[in-house]
Amino acid sequence: MFGPQVPSVTPAEVGDDAYLLDVREPDEWTAGHAPGAHHLPMMEIPARMAEVPSDGEVVVVCRSGGRSGQVVSYLMGNGWDNVRNLDGGMQSWAASGREVVSESGQPQVL
């Protein structure tokens, strides 16, 4: 989707020790997210980049992979070399059988 400059991983390739950075909007996060993920909306990334680890694997996730790909590209342009885009986003995460938790108690709408 983004070419060779934006590395990506599939849900199956995400290790248990990966730092999952969910860049979706608050309502999307509340509806359902990966257990242990860290929520940092896309538009807040420039002001809060210090919160993104610069070591270890960081997997950036959104709904389908578009916004997270932009965030990966942005972070790489600012010196992060440990970031990957989750191919297909939360939609592929859920479709692959990976666990999704909800803050609202409502059915997950991804």
Coordinates of C-alpha atoms in Angstrom, one line a residue:
M1 CA 0.0 0.0 0.0
F2 CA 2.8 2.4 0.9
G3 CA 5.7 0.9 -0.9
P4 CA 9.0 -0.3 0.4
Q5 CA 9.7 2.8 2.6
V6 CA 6.9 1.8 5.1
P7 CA 7.6 -1.6 6.6
S8 CA 4.6 -3.6 7.7
V9 CA 3.7 -6.7 9.6
T10 CA 0.7 -9.0 9.5
P11 CA -1.2 -9.7 12.7
A12 CA 0.4 -13.2 12.9
E13 CA 3.9 -11.6 12.8
V14 CA 3.2 -9.4 15.8
G15 CA 5.1 -10.7 18.8
D16 CA 3.9 -10.7 22.4
D17 CA 6.6 -8.2 23.3
A18 CA 5.7 -5.7 20.6
Y19 CA 4.6 -2.2 21.7
L20 CA 1.2 -1.7 19.9
L21 CA 0.5 1.9 19.2
D22 CA -3.2 2.5 18.3
V23 CA -3.6 5.8 16.5
R24 CA -7.4 5.7 16.0
E25 CA -9.8 8.2 17.4
P26 CA -11.1 7.8 21.0
D27 CA -14.5 6.4 19.9
E28 CA -12.8 3.7 17.7
W29 CA -10.5 2.8 20.6
T30 CA -13.4 2.5 23.0
A31 CA -15.3 0.2 20.6
G32 CA -12.4 -2.3 20.5
H33 CA -8.7 -2.6 20.6
A34 CA -5.9 -5.1 21.0
P35 CA -5.2 -6.0 24.6
G36 CA -2.2 -4.2 26.0
A37 CA -2.2 -1.6 23.2
H38 CA -1.3 2.0 23.9
H39 CA -3.7 4.7 22.6
L40 CA -2.3 7.8 21.0
P41 CA -4.6 9.4 18.4
M42 CA -2.9 10.2 15.1
M43 CA -3.3 14.0 15.4
E44 CA -1.6 14.0 18.8
I45 CA 1.6 12.2 17.5
P46 CA 3.6 15.4 16.7
A47 CA 3.1 16.8 20.2
R48 CA 3.6 13.5 22.0
M49 CA 6.3 11.7 20.0
A50 CA 8.4 11.4 23.1
E51 CA 5.9 8.8 24.3
V52 CA 6.7 6.5 21.4
P53 CA 9.5 4.0 22.3
S54 CA 12.7 4.3 20.2
D55 CA 13.8 0.8 20.9
G56 CA 12.0 -2.5 20.6
E57 CA 9.4 -3.3 18.0
V58 CA 6.6 -0.7 17.7
V59 CA 3.6 -1.8 15.7
V60 CA 1.3 1.1 14.7
V61 CA -2.3 0.3 14.1
C62 CA -5.5 2.0 12.9
R63 CA -8.7 0.7 11.5
S64 CA -7.5 -0.5 8.1
G65 CA -3.8 0.5 7.8
G66 CA -4.0 3.9 6.1
R67 CA -3.5 6.3 9.0
S68 CA -1.1 4.0 10.7
G69 CA 1.0 3.9 7.6
Q70 CA 1.1 7.7 7.6
V71 CA 2.2 7.6 11.2
V72 CA 5.0 5.1 10.5
S73 CA 6.2 7.2 7.7
Y74 CA 6.2 10.3 9.9
L75 CA 8.0 8.6 12.7
M76 CA 10.6 7.2 10.4
G77 CA 11.2 10.7 9.0
N78 CA 11.8 11.8 12.5
G79 CA 14.4 9.2 13.4
W80 CA 12.4 6.1 14.5
D81 CA 13.7 2.9 12.8
N82 CA 11.8 0.5 14.9
V83 CA 8.2 1.2 13.7
R84 CA 6.1 -1.1 11.5
N85 CA 2.6 -0.7 10.1
L86 CA 0.0 -3.3 11.0
D87 CA -1.1 -4.5 7.5
G88 CA -4.9 -4.3 7.4
G89 CA -5.2 -2.6 10.8
M90 CA -7.7 -3.7 13.4
Q91 CA -9.9 -5.2 10.8
S92 CA -7.3 -7.7 9.9
W93 CA -6.3 -8.1 13.5
A94 CA -9.9 -9.2 14.4
A95 CA -10.3 -11.2 11.2
S96 CA -7.2 -13.2 12.0
G97 CA -8.6 -14.3 15.4
R98 CA -6.4 -12.0 17.5
E99 CA -8.1 -10.8 20.7
V100 CA -10.1 -7.6 20.8
V101 CA -11.2 -5.9 24.0
S102 CA -13.8 -3.2 24.4
E103 CA -13.9 -0.3 26.9
S104 CA -17.7 0.2 26.5
G105 CA -18.9 -3.3 26.9
Q106 CA -20.7 -3.0 23.6
P107 CA -20.0 -5.2 20.6
Q108 CA -16.8 -4.3 18.8
V109 CA -17.4 -2.4 15.5
L110 CA -14.2 -2.3 13.7

